[in-house]
Coordinates of C-alpha atoms in Angstrom, one line a residue:
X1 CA 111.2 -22.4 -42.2
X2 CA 110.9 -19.1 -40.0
X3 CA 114.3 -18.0 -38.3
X4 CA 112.2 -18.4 -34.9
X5 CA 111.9 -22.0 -35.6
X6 CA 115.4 -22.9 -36.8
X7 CA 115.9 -20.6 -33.8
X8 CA 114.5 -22.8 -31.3
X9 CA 115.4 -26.3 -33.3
X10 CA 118.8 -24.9 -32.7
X11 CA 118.3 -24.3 -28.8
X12 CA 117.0 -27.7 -28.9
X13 CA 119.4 -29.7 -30.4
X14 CA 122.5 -28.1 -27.7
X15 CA 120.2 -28.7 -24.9
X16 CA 120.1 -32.4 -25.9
X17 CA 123.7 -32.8 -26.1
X18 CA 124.2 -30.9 -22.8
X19 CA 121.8 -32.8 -20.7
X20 CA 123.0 -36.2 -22.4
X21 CA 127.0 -35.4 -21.5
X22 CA 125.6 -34.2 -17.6
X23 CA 124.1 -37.5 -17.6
X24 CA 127.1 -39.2 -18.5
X25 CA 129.3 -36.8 -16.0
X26 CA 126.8 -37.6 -13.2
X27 CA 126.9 -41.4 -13.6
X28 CA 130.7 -41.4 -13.9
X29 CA 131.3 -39.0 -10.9
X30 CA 129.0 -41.3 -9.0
X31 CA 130.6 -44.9 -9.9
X32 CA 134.1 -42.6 -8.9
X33 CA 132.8 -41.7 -5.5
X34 CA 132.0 -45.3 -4.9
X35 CA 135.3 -46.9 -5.5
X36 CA 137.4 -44.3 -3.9
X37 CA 135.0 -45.0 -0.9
X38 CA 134.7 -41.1 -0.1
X39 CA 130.6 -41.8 0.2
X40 CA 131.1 -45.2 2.0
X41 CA 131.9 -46.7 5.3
X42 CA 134.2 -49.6 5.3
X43 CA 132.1 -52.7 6.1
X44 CA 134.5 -54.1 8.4
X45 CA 134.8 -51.0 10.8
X46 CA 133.4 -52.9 14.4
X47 CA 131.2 -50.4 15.2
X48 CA 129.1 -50.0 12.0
X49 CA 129.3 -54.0 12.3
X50 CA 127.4 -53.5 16.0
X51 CA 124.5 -50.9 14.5
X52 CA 123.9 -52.8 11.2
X53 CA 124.6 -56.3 11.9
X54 CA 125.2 -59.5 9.6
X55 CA 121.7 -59.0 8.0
X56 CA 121.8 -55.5 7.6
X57 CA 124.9 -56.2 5.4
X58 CA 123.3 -58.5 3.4
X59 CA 120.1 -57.0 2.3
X60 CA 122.3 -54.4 1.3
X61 CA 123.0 -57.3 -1.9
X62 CA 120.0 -58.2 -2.5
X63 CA 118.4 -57.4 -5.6
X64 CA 115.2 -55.5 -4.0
X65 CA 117.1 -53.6 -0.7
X66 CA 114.5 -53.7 1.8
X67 CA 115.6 -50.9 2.7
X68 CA 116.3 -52.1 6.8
X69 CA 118.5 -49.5 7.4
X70 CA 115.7 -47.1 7.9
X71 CA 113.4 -49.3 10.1
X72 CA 113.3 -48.3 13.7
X73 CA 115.7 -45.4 13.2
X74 CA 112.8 -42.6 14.1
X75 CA 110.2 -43.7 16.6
X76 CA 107.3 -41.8 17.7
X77 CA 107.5 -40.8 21.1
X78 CA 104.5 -42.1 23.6
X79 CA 101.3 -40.6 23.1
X80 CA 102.1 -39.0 19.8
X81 CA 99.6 -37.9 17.1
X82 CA 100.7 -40.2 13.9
X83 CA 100.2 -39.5 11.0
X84 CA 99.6 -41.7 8.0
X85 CA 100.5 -40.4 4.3
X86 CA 100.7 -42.5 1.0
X87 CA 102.3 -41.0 -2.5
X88 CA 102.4 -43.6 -5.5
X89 CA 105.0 -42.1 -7.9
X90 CA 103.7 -42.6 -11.1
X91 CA 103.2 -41.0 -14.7
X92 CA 100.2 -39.7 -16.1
X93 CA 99.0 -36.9 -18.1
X94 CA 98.0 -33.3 -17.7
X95 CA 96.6 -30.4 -19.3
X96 CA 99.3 -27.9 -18.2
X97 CA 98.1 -25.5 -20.7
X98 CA 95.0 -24.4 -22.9
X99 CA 95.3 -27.0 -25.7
X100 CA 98.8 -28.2 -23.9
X101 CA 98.8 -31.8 -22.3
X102 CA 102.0 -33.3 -21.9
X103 CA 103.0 -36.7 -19.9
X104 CA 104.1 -35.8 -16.4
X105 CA 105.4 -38.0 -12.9
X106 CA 103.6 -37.8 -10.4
X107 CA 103.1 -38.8 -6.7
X108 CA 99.7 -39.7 -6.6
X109 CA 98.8 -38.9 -10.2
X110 CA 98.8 -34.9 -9.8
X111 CA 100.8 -32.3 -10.4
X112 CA 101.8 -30.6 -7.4
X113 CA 101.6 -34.0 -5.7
X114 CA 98.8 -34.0 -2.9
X115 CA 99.7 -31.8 -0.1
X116 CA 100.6 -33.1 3.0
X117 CA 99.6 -30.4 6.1
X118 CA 100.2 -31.6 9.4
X119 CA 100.1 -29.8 12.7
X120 CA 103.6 -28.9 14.8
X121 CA 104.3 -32.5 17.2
X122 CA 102.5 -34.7 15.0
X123 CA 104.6 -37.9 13.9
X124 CA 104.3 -38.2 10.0
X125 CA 104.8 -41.4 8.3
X126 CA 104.6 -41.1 4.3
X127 CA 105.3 -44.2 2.5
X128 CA 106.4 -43.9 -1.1
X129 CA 105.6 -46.5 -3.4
X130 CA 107.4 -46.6 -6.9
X131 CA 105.0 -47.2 -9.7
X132 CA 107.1 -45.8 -12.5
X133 CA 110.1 -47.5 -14.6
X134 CA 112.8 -46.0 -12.5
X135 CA 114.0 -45.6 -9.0
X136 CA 112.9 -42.3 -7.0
X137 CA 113.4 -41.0 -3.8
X138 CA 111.7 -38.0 -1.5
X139 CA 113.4 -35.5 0.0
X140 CA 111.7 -33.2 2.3
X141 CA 112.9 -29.6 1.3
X142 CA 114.2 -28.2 4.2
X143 CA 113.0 -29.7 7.2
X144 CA 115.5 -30.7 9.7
X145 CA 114.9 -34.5 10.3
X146 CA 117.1 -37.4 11.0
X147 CA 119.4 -37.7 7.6
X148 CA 118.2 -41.5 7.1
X149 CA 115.4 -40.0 6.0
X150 CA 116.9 -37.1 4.0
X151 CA 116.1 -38.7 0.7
X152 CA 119.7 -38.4 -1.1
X153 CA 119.9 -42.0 -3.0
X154 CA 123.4 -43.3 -2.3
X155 CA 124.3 -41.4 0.7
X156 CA 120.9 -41.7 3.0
X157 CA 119.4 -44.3 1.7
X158 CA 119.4 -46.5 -1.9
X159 CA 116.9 -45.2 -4.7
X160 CA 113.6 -46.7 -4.4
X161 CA 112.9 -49.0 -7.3
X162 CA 110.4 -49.6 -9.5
X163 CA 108.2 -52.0 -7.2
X164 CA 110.1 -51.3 -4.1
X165 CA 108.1 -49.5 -0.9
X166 CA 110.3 -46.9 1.4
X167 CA 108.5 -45.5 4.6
X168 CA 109.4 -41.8 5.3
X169 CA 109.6 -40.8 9.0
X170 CA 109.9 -37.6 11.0
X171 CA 108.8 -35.6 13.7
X172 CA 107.1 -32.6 12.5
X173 CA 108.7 -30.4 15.7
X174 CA 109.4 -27.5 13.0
X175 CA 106.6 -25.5 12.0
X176 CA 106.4 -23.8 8.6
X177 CA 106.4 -23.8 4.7
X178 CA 108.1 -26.9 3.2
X179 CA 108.5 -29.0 0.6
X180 CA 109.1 -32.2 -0.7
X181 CA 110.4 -33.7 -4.4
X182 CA 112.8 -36.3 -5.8
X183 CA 116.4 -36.2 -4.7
X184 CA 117.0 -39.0 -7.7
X185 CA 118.2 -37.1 -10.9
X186 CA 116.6 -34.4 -10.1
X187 CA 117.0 -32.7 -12.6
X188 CA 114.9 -34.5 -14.9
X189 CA 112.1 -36.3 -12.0
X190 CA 111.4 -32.6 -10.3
X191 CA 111.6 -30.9 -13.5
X192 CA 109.0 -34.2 -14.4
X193 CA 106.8 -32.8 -11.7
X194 CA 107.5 -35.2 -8.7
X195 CA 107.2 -32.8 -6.2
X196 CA 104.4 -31.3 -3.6
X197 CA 104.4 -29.4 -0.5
X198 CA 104.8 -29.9 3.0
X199 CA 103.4 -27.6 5.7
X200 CA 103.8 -27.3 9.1
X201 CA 101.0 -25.7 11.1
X202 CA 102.2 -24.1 14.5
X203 CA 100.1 -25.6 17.0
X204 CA 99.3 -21.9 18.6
X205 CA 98.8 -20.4 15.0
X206 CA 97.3 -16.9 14.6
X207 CA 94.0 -16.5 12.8
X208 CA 94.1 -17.0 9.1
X209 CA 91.0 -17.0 6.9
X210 CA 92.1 -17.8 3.5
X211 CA 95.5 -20.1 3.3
X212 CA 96.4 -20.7 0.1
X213 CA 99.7 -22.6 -1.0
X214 CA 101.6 -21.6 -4.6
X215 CA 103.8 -23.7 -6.4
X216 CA 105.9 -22.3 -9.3
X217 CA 107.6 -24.1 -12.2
X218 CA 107.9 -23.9 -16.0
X219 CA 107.6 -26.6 -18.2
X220 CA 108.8 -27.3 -22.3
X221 CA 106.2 -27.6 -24.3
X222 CA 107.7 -29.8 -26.3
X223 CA 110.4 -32.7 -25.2
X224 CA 114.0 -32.9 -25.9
X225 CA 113.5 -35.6 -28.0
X226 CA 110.2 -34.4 -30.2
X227 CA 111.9 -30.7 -30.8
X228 CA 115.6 -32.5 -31.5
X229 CA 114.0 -35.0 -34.4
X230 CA 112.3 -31.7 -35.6
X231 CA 115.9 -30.2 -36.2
X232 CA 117.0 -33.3 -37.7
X233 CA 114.1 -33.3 -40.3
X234 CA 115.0 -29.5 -41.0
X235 CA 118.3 -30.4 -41.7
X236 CA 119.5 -27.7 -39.2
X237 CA 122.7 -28.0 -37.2
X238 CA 123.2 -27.3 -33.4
X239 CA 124.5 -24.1 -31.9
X240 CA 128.6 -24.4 -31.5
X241 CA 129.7 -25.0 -27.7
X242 CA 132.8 -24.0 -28.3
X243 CA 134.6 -21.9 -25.9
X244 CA 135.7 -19.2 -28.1
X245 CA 136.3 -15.4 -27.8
X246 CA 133.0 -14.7 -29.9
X247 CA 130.7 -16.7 -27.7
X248 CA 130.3 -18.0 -23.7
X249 CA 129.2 -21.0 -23.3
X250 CA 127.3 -20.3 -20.0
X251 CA 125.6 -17.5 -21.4
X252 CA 124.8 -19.6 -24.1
X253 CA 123.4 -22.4 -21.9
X254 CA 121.9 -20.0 -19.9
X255 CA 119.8 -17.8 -22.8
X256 CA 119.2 -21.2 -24.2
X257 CA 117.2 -22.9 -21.5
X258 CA 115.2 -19.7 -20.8
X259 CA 114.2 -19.7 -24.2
X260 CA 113.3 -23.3 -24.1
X261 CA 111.4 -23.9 -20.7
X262 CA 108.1 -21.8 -22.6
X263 CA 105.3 -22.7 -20.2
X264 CA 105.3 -21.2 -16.5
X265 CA 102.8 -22.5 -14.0
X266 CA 101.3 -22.0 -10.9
X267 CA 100.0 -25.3 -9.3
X268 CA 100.9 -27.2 -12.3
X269 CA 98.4 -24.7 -14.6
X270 CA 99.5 -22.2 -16.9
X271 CA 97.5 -19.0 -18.1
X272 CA 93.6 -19.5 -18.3
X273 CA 94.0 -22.6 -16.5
X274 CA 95.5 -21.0 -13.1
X275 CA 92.7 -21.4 -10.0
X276 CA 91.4 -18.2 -8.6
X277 CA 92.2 -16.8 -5.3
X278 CA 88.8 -16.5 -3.7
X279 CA 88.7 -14.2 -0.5
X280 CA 86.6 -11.6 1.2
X281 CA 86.7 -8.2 2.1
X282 CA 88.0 -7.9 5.4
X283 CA 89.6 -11.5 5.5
X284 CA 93.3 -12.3 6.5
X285 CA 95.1 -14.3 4.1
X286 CA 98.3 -16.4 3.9
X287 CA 100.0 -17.0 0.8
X288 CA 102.6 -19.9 0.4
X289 CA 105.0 -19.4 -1.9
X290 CA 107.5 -22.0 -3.5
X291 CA 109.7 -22.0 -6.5
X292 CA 109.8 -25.8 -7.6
X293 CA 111.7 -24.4 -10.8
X294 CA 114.7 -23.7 -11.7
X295 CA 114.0 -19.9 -12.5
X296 CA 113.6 -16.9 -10.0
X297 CA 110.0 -15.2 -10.3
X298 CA 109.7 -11.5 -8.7
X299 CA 106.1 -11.9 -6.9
X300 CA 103.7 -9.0 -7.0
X301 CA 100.9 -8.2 -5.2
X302 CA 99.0 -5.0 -6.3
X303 CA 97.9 -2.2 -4.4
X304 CA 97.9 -4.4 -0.7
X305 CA 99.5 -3.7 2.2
X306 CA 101.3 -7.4 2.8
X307 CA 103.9 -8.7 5.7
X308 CA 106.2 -11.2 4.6
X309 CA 105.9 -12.6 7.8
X310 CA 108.5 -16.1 7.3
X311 CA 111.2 -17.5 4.7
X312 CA 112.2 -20.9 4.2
X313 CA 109.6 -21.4 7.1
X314 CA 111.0 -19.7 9.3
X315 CA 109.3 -16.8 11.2
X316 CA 110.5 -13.1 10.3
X317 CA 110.2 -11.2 14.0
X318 CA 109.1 -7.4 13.7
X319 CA 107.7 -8.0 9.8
X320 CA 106.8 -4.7 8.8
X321 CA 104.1 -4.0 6.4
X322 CA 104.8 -2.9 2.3
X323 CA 103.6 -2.2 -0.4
X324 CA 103.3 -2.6 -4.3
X325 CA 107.5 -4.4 -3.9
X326 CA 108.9 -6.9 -6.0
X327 CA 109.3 -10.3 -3.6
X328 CA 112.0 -12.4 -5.9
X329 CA 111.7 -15.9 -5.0
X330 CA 114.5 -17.8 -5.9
X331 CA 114.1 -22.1 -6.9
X332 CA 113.9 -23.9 -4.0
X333 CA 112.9 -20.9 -1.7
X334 CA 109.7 -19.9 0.4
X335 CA 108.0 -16.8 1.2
X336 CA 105.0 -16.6 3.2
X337 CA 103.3 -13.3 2.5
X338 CA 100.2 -12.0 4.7
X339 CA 97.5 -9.5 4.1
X340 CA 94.1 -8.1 5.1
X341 CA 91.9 -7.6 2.0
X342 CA 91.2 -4.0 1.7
X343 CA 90.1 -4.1 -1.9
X344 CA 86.7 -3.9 -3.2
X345 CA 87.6 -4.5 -7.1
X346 CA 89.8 -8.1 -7.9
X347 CA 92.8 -7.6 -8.9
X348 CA 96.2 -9.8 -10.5
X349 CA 99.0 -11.4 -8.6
X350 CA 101.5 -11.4 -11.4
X351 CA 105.8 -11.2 -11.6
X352 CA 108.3 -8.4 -12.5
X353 CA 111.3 -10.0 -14.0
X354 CA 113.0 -10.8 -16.6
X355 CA 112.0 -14.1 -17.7
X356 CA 110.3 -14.6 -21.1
X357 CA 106.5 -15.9 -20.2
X358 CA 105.8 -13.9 -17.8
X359 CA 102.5 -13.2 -18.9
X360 CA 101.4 -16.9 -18.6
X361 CA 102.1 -16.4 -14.9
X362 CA 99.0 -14.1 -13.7
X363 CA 97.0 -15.3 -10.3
X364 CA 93.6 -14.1 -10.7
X365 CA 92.5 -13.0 -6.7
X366 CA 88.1 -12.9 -7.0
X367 CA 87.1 -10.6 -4.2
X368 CA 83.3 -12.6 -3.8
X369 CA 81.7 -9.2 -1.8
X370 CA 83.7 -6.9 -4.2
X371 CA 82.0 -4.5 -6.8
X372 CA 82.9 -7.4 -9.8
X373 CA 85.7 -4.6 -11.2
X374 CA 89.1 -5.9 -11.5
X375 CA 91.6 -3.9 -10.9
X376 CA 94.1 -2.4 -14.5
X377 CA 97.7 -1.8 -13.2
X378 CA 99.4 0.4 -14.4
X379 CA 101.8 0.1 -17.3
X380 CA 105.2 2.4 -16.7
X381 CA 105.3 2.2 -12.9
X382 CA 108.6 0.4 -11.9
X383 CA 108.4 -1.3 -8.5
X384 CA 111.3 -1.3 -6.2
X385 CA 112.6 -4.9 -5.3
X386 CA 112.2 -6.3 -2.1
X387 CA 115.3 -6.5 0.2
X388 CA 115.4 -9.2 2.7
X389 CA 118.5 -8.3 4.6
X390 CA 117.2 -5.1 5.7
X391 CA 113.3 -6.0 7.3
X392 CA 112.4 -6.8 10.1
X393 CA 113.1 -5.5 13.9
X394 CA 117.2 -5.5 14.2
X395 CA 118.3 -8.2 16.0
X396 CA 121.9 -10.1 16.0
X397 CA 120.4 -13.6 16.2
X398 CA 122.6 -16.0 17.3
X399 CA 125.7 -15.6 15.2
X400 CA 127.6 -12.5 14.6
X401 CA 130.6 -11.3 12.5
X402 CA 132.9 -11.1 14.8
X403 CA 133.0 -13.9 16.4
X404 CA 135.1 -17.0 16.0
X405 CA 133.8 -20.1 14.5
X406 CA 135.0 -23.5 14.6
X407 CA 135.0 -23.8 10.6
X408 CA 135.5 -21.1 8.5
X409 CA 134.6 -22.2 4.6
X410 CA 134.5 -20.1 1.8
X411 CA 132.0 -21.8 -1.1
X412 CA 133.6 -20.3 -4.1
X413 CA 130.8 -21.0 -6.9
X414 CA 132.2 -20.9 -10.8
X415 CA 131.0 -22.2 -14.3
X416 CA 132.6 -22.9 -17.4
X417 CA 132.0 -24.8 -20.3
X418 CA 133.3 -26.1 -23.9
X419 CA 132.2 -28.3 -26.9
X420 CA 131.7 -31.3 -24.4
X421 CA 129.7 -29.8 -21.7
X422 CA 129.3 -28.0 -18.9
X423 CA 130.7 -27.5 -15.9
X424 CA 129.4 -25.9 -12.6
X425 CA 131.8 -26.1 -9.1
X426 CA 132.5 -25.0 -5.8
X427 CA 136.0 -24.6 -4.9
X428 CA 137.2 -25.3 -9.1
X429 CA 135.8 -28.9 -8.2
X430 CA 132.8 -30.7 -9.4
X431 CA 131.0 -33.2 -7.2
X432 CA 132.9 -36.2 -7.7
X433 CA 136.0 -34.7 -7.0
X434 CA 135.1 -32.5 -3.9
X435 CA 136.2 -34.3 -0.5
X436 CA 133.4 -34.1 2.2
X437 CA 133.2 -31.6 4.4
X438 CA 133.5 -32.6 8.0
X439 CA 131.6 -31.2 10.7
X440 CA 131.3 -32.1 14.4
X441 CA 128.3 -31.9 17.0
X442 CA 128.5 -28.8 18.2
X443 CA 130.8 -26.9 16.1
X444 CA 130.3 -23.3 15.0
X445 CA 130.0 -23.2 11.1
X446 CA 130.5 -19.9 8.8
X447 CA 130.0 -20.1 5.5
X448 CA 131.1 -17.7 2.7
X449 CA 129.3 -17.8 -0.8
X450 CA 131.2 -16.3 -3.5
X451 CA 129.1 -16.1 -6.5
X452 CA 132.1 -15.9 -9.6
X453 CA 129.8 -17.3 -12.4
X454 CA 127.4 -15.1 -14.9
X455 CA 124.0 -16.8 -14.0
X456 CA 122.4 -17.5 -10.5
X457 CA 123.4 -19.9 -7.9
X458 CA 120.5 -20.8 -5.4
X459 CA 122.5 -23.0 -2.9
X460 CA 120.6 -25.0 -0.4
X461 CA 122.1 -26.4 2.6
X462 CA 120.1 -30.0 3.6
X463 CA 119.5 -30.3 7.1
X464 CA 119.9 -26.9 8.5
X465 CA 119.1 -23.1 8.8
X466 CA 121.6 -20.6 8.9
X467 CA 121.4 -17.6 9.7
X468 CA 122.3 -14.6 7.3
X469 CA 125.3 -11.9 8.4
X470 CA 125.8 -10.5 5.9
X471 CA 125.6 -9.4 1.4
X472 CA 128.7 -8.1 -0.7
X473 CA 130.4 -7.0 3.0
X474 CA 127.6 -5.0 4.4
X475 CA 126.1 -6.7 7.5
X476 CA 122.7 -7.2 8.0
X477 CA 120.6 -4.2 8.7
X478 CA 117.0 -6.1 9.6
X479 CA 115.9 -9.2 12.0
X480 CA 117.9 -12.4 11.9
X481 CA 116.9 -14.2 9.0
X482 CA 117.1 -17.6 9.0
X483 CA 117.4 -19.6 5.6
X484 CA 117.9 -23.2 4.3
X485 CA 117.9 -21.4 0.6
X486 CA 119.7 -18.5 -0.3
X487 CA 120.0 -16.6 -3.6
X488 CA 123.7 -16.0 -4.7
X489 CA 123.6 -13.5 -7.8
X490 CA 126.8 -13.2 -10.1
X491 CA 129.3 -11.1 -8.4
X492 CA 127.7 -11.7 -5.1
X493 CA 129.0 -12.8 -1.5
X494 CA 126.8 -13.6 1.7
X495 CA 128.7 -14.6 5.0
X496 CA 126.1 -17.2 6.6
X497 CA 126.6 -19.1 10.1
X498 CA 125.1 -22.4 11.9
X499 CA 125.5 -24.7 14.4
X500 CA 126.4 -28.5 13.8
X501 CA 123.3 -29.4 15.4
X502 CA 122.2 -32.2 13.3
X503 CA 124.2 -35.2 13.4
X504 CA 124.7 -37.1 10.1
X505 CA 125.5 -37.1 6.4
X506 CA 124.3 -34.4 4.2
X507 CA 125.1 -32.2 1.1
X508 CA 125.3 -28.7 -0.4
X509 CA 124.2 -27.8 -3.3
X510 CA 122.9 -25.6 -6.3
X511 CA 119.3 -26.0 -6.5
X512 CA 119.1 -24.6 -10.2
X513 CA 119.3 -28.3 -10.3
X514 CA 121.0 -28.6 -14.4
X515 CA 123.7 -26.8 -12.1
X516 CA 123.8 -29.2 -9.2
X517 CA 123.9 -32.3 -12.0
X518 CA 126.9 -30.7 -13.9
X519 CA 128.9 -30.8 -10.5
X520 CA 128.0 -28.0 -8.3
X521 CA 127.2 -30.2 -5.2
X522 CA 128.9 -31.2 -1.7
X523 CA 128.8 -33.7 0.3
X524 CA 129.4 -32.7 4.3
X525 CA 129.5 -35.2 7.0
X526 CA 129.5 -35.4 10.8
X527 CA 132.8 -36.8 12.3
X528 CA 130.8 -38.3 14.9
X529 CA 128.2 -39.8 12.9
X530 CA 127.6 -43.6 12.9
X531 CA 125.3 -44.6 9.9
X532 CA 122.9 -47.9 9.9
X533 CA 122.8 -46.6 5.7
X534 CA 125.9 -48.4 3.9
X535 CA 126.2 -48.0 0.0
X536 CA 126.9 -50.9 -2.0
X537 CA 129.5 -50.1 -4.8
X538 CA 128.0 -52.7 -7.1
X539 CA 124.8 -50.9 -7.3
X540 CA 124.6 -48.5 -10.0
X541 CA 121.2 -47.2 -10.0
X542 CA 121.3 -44.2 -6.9
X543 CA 122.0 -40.6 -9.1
X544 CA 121.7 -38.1 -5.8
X545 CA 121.6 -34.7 -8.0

């Protein structure tokens, strides 16, 4: 057997017995949380009695919820555009790679799910109907709606399960570059493939030729299970988790996983298989970008003079053009990039980095009037890396340095590890033993990320943008960037700010999501916030990672 395979059997057989102890840490952190009540309302408080009422309280005990909490909560307003959307989470198959099909979940049988693309005031209604063998949930990445439909099982709303039918509502007053996936284990269901984009389309949007959305993910292409019965036929033994002075478990984890997630993909196809750009000379262009995985790709777009005109879907004021620069797009993050096609010959969209596959990750961009040449980059050029803090016209935004907040929190972000596991938290806590953070309507919130870990934290904040002040103590040199996703390398620190603005129960959290299920979530809740959503403690099936 070559020392590549035993290699990867190897990788394999720790992965297994990490993701099968973060199971086990999730469920019991969860069934924690519900007994000590920290994610519950007490039934018997009078005014949850007045919003939810005797039958409320009941279906919350019934075998199937009907889910009543979340009927009538958003209304469309009176002579609003509605808009119907259906996704049926099921499995299938897909050929993710020449000579690669693996089995996949789905909403509506592909992989991205279908997109949905509404226009800014219309009044979306997506129902989600579970056709697989366990419960799901959507959560719509980003967006600012009403938290009942925030799509965190056990603290929005209870997983939907197999059979069961949720309806998704929201007023689509945010225009922009979005997304939506499961919020149920998701860790293994996004990483499965349930997950597709949302767009927003200003309703005064400039002219745009060519709008093309990009979805990036990597896949195994073999299972947990098929490349750990390999190892046990080879006779091979795991790599030791120990926490020892020869070895680092993170590091370990870390090197591991790259090694093992060995197919990348852009709109769920990998290498050969990835659909051509197809533009004109002349026309302007809009390129969606969104990292669905759990690696950072550095984006490059050869020889074109491109704006990165929003982040997170949020609009960039004063975007200045560059050129042949690395854009590294964190998981969970956006980046909208424009250009006008100048080029005669075609030419690659590929990534700088240094992640493994990179060459299965190549966007071929067909110029259809061009002279049929494509475009040879050159080898030994190193491209600088894009810095987001300092583009854009200067502007303070809304939130400064120097002024005083209402809540001053520092998000201290660690990892450690030993032979049973591993474990990611903010503050030295893990999930299940965090309290909530409580926040008021109104109040002036500045966070402080404080990356003390070896590997990359992308934290995402549900329900909100902030705005960024400033990285490793040096303010903010460009426009005001707002963010819902923000890239915290090791040794890092970024001073963010918001306002309480949205009312309700929401969390914090890694969104290199084998992070967030080994504890590196937070729950934060409104003070003033009355749910109609009450968690039952009997029910054991909502896993909100």
């Amino acid at each position: 057997m070559s020392n590549r395979l035993i290699t990867v059997l190897a990788i394999a057989a720790t992965i297994v017995m990490f993701f099968s102890f973060v199971t086990f840490q999730r469920n019991q952190a969860l069934m924690v949380n519900l007994k000590m009540g920290q994610y519950n309302y007490q039934i018997n408080n009078n005014t949850n009695q007045d919003r939810v009422g005797d039958q409320g309280k009941t279906s919350q005990l019934n075998t199937l919820n009907s889910h009543d909490y979340s009927k009538g909560i958003v209304k469309p307003k009176e002579g609003q555009t509605i808009k119907r959307f259906l996704r049926v989470a099921k499995e299938t198959n897909l050929e993710i790679k020449e000579g690669v099909t693996i089995p996949v979940w789905t909403y509506n049988g592909t992989v991205p799910g279908e997109e949905i693309r509404v226009t800014e005031g219309d009044f979306v209604q997506v129902e989600l109907k579970n056709a697989l063998t366990e419960p799901v949930t959507i959560h719509w990445h980003g967006y600012p709606l009403d938290s009942v439909m925030d799509g965190v099982p056990g603290f929005n709303q209870d997983a939907v399960r197999p059979g069961e039918t949720f309806v998704y509502e929201f007023s689509a007053d945010v225009p922009g570059t979005y997304w939506y996936h499961s919020h149920q284990e998701g860790s293994k269901q996004v990483d499965k493939g349930l997950y597709g984009a949302l767009i927003v389309e200003p309703k005064n949007k400039s002219k745009i030729d060519k709008d093309y959305t990009l979805i990036l993910d990597e896949w195994m292409e073999n299972s947990m299970e098929e490349m750990s019965g390999m190892e046990n036929d080879g006779g091979h033994g795991s790599m030791d988790m120990s926490n020892s002075e020869e070895n680092d478990p993170v590091m370990e984890e870390e090197e591991m996983m790259a090694y093992a997630y060995d197919i990348y993909t852009v709109n769920g196809k990998s290498g050969g298989l990835i659909k051509p750009i197809g533009v004109k000379k002349g026309d302007v262009v809009r390129l969606r970008f969104i990292n669905a995985g759990y690696r950072s790709h550095g984006i490059h777009i050869p020889g074109q003079d491109i704006k990165i005109v929003s982040t997170d879907g949020q609009d960039i004021h004063g975007a200045d053009l560059i050129k042949d620069q690395i854009i590294l797009i964190a998981p969970g993050e956006r980046y909208d990039i424009e250009f006008t096609v100048t080029s005669d010959e075609n030419f690659i969209i590929d990534v700088h980095d240094d992640n493994a596959y990179n060459d299965q990750l190549q966007i071929p961009v067909v110029i259809a009037d061009g002279n049929g040449m494509t475009r040879i980059e050159e080898e030994l050029v190193e491209y600088s890396l894009f810095s987001l803090e300092n583009y854009g016209q200067f502007g303070t935004g809304r939130f400064t340095l120097d002024q005083l907040y209402d809540i001053d929190y520092t998000v201290q972000l660690d990892a450690s590890g030993n032979d049973k596991g591993m474990r990611y938290t903010i503050n030295d806590k893990t999930f299940d033993e965090l309290p909530l953070l409580k926040l008021r309507t109104g109040n002036t919130v500045k966070f402080t990320y404080v990356n003390n870990s070896k590997v990359d934290h992308p934290m995402h904040l549900h329900g909100h943008f902030f705005q960024i002040l400033s990285k490793n103590d040096i303010p903010v040199a460009g426009a005001a960037i707002m963010k819902d996703t923000l890239l915290v390398k090791p040794g890092e620190k970024f001073v963010v700010a918001f306002e309480a603005d949205n009312s309700g129960r929401w969390v914090q959290h890694c969104h290199e999501l084998h992070h967030a299920a080994a504890g590196m979530m937070q729950g934060i809740e409104y003070e003033d916030f009355v749910p109609n959503y009450i968690s039952n403690p009997q029910d054991t099936y909502n896993k909100p990672e």
